[in-house]
CSV table of C-alpha atoms and ligand atoms in Angstrom, one decimal:
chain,number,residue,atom,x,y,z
A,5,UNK,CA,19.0,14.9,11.9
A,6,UNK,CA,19.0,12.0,9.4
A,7,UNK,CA,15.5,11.0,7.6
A,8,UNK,CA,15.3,8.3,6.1
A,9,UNK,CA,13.0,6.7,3.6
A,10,UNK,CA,12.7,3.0,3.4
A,11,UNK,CA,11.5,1.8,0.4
A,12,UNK,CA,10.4,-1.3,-1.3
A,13,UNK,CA,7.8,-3.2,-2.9
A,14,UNK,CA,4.8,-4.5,-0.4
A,15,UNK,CA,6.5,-8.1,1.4
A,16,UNK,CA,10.0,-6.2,0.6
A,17,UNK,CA,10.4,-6.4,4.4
A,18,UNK,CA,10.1,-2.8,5.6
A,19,UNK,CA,8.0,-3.4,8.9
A,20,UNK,CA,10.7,-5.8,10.5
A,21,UNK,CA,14.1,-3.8,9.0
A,22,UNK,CA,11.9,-0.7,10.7
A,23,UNK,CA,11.9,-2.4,13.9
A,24,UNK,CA,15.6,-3.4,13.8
A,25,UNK,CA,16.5,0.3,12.9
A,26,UNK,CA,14.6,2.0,15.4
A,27,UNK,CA,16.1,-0.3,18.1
A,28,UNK,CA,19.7,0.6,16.6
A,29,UNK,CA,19.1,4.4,15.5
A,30,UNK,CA,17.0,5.6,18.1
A,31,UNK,CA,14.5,6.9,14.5
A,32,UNK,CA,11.0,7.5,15.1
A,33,UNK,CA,9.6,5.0,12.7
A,34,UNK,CA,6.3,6.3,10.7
A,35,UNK,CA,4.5,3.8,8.8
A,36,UNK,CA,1.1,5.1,7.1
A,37,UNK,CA,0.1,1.6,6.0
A,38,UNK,CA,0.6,1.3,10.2
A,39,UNK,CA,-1.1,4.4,11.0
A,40,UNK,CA,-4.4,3.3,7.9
A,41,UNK,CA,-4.8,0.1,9.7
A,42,UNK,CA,-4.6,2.2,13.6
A,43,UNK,CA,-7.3,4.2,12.4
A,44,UNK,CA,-9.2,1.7,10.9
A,45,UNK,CA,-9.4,-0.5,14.2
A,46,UNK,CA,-10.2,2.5,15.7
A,47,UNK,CA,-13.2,3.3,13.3
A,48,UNK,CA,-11.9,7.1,13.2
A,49,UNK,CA,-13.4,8.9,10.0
A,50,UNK,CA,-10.0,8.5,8.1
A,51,UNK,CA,-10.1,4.9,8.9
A,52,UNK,CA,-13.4,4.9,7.5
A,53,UNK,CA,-12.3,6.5,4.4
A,54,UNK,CA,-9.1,4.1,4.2
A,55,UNK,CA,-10.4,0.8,4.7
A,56,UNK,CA,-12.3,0.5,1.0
A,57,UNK,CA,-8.6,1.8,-0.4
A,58,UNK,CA,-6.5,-0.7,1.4
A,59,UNK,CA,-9.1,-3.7,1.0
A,60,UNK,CA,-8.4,-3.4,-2.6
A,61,UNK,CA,-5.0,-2.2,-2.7
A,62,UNK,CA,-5.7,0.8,-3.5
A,63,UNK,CA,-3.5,4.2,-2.4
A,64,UNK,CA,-5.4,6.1,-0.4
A,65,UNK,CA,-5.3,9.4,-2.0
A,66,UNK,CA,-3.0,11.8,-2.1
A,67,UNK,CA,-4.2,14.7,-0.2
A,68,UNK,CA,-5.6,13.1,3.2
A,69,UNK,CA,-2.0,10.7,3.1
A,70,UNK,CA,0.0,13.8,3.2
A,71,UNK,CA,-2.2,15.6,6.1
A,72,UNK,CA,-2.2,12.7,8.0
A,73,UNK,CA,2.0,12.0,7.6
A,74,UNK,CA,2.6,15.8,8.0
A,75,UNK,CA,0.9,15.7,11.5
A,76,UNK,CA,2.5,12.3,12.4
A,77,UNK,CA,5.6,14.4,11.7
A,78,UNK,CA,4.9,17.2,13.9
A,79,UNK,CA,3.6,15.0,16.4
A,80,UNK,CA,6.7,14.1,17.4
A,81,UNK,CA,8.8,17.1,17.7
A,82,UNK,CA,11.9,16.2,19.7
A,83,UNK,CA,12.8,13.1,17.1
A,84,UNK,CA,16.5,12.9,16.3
A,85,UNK,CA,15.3,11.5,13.0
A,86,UNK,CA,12.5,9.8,11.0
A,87,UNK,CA,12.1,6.7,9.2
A,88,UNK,CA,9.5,6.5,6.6
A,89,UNK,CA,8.2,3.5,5.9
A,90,UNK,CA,5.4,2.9,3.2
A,91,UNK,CA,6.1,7.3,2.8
A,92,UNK,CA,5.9,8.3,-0.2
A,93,UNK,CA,4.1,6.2,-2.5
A,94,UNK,CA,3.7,9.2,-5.7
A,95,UNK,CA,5.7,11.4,-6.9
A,96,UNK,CA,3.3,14.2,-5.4
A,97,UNK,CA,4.0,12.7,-1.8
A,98,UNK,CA,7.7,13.0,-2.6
A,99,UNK,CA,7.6,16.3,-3.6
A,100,UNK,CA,4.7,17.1,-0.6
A,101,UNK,CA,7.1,15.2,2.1
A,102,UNK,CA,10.7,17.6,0.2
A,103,UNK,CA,8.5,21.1,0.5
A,104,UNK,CA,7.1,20.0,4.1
A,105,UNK,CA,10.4,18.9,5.6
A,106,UNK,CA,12.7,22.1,4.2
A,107,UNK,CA,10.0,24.2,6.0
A,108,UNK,CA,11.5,23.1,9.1
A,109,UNK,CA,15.1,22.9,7.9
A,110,UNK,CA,15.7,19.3,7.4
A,111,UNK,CA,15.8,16.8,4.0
A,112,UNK,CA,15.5,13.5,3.5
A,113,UNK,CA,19.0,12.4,4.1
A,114,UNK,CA,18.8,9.0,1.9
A,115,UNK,CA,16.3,6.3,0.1
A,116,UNK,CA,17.1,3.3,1.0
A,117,UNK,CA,15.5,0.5,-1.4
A,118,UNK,CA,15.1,-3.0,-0.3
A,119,UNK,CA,15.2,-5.1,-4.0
A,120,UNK,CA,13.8,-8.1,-4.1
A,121,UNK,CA,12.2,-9.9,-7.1
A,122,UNK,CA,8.1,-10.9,-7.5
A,123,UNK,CA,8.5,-13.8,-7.1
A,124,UNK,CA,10.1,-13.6,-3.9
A,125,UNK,CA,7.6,-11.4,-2.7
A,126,UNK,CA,4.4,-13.2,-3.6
A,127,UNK,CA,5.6,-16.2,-1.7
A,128,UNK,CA,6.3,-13.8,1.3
A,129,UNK,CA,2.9,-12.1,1.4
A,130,UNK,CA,1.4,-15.8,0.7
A,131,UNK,CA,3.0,-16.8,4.0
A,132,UNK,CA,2.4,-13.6,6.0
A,133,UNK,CA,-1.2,-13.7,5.0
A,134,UNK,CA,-1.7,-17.1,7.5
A,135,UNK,CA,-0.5,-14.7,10.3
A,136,UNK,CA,-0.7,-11.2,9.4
A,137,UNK,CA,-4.5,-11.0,9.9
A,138,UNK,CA,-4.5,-8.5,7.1
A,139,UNK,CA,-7.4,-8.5,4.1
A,140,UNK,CA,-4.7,-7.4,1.7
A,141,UNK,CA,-2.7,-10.4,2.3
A,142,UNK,CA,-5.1,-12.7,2.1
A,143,UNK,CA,-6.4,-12.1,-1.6
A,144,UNK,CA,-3.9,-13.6,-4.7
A,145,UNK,CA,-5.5,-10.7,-6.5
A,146,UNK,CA,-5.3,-8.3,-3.9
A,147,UNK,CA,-1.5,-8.6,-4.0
A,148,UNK,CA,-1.5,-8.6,-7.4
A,149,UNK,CA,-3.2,-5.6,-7.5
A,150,UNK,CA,-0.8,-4.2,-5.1
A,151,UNK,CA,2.4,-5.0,-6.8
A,152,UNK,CA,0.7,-3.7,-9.9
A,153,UNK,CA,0.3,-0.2,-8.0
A,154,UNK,CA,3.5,0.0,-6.8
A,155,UNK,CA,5.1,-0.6,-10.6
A,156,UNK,CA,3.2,1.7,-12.1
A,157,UNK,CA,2.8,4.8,-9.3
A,158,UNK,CA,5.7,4.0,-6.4
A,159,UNK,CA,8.7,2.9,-8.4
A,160,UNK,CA,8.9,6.1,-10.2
A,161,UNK,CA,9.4,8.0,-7.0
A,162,UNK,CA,12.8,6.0,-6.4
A,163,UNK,CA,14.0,8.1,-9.9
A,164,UNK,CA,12.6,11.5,-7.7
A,165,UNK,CA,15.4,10.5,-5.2
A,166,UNK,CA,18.3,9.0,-7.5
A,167,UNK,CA,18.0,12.4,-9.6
A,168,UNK,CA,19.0,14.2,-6.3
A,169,UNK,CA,21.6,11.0,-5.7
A,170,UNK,CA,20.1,10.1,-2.4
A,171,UNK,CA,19.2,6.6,-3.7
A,172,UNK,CA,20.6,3.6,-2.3
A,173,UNK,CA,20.0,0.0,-3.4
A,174,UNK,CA,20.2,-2.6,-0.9
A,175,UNK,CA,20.0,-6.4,-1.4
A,176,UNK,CA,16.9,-7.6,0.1
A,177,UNK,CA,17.2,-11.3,0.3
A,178,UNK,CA,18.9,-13.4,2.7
A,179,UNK,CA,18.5,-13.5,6.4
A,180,UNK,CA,16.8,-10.5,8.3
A,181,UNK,CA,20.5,-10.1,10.2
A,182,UNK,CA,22.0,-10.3,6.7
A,183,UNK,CA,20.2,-6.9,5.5
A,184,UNK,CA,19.9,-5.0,8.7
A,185,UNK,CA,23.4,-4.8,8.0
A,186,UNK,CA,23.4,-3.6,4.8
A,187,UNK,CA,21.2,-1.4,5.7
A,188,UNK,CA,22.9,-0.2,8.9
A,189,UNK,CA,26.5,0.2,7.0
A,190,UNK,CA,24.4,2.7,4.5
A,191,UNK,CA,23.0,5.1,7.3
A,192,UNK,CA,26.9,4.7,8.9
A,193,UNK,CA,27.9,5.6,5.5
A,194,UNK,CA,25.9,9.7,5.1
A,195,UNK,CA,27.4,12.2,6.0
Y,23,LIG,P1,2.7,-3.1,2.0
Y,23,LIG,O1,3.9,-2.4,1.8
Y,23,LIG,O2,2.8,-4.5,2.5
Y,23,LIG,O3,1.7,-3.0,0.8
Y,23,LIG,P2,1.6,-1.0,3.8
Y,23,LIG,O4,1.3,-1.4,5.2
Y,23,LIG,O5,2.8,-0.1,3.6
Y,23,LIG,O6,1.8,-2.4,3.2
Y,23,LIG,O7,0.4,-0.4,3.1
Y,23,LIG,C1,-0.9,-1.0,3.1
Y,23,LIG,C2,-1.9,-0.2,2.3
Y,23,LIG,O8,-2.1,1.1,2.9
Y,23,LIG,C3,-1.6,0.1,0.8
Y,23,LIG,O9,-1.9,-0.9,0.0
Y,23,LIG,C4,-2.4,1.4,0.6
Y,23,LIG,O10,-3.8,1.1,0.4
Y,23,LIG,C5,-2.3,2.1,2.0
Y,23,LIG,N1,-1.2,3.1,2.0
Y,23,LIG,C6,-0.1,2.9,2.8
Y,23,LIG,N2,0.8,4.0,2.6
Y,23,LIG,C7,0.2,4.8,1.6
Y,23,LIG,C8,0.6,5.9,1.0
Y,23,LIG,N3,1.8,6.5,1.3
Y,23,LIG,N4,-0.2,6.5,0.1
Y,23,LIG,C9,-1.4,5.9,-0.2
Y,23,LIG,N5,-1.8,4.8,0.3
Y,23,LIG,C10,-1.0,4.2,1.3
């Protein structure tokens, strides 16, 4: 079973390489920015409790993210493998999402890390705002603050995974082809 974490600054292009990988890979592809917004549309009481994190960028904290991934998880018991897209965002998830999965006998297999400069990324979220529909992308400050979270509380968790050499930078500019490449030679590339 591989799991992989895809990770990346918001506008890095998670969503779409998570498409192209679960086509490919045959991974079930979880997303909790996906699953927020699901339950928010929905008007569930987690979605009710998300919506005033996302709308400002916020993380939704810790201990109803982990529930809610843990039973997205076990939700789909027959999976060859997992992507994990937007999973985990603090150190604490990472070392929630470790604990949980070696419970059942697996590990993340590898981080992979779409880099891509700020400046690159504001312009993308900029653009995807006129189509995305999405309150978060419409705000300047709102990605602002969003970049801003991911320095300070989701970078570090890319050190969580290069101290147990499972990270792997990959190029994130260029066409979406291009990097669904790169990205596809690294999974070819674990053991
Ligand atoms: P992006 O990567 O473009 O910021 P996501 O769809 O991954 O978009 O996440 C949107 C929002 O959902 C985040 O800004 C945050 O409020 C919330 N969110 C998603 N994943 C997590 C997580 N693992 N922990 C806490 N909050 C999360």
């Amino acid at each position: 079973m591989q799991n992989i974490v895809l990770f990346g600054p918001p506008g890095a292009g998670k969503g779409t390489q998570s498409a192209f990988l679960v086509d490919h890979f045959g991974f079930v592809h979880l997303s909790t920015g996906d699953i927020f917004r699901s339950n928010i549309k929905g008007a569930t009481e987690l979605g009710k409790l998300a919506k005033s994190y996302l709308d400002k960028g916020q993380l939704v904290p810790d201990g109803v993210t982990i529930e809610m991934l843990e039973d997205s998880v076990n939700a789909s018991p027959d999976a060859k493998g997992f992507i994990f897209d937007g999973f985990p965002r603090t150190t604490a998830q990472a070392e929630a999402l470790d604990a949980f999965l070696k419970g059942k006998g697996h590990a993340i297999s590898a981080m992979l890390a779409l880099e891509v400069p700020e400046e690159e990324l504001r312009t993308r979220l900029a653009k995807r705002a006129e189509t995305s529909g999405r309150v978060d992308d419409a705000d300047p400050l709102v990605i602002q603050k969003r970049i801003d979270v991911y320095n300070e509380e989701t970078a570090p968790v890319a050190e969580h995974y290069r101290f147990q050499n499972k990270y792997i930078g990959v190029q994130g500019v260029g066409g979406m082809e291009e990097i669904f490449e790169r990205l596809s030679a690294a999974i070819k590339g674990l053991s």
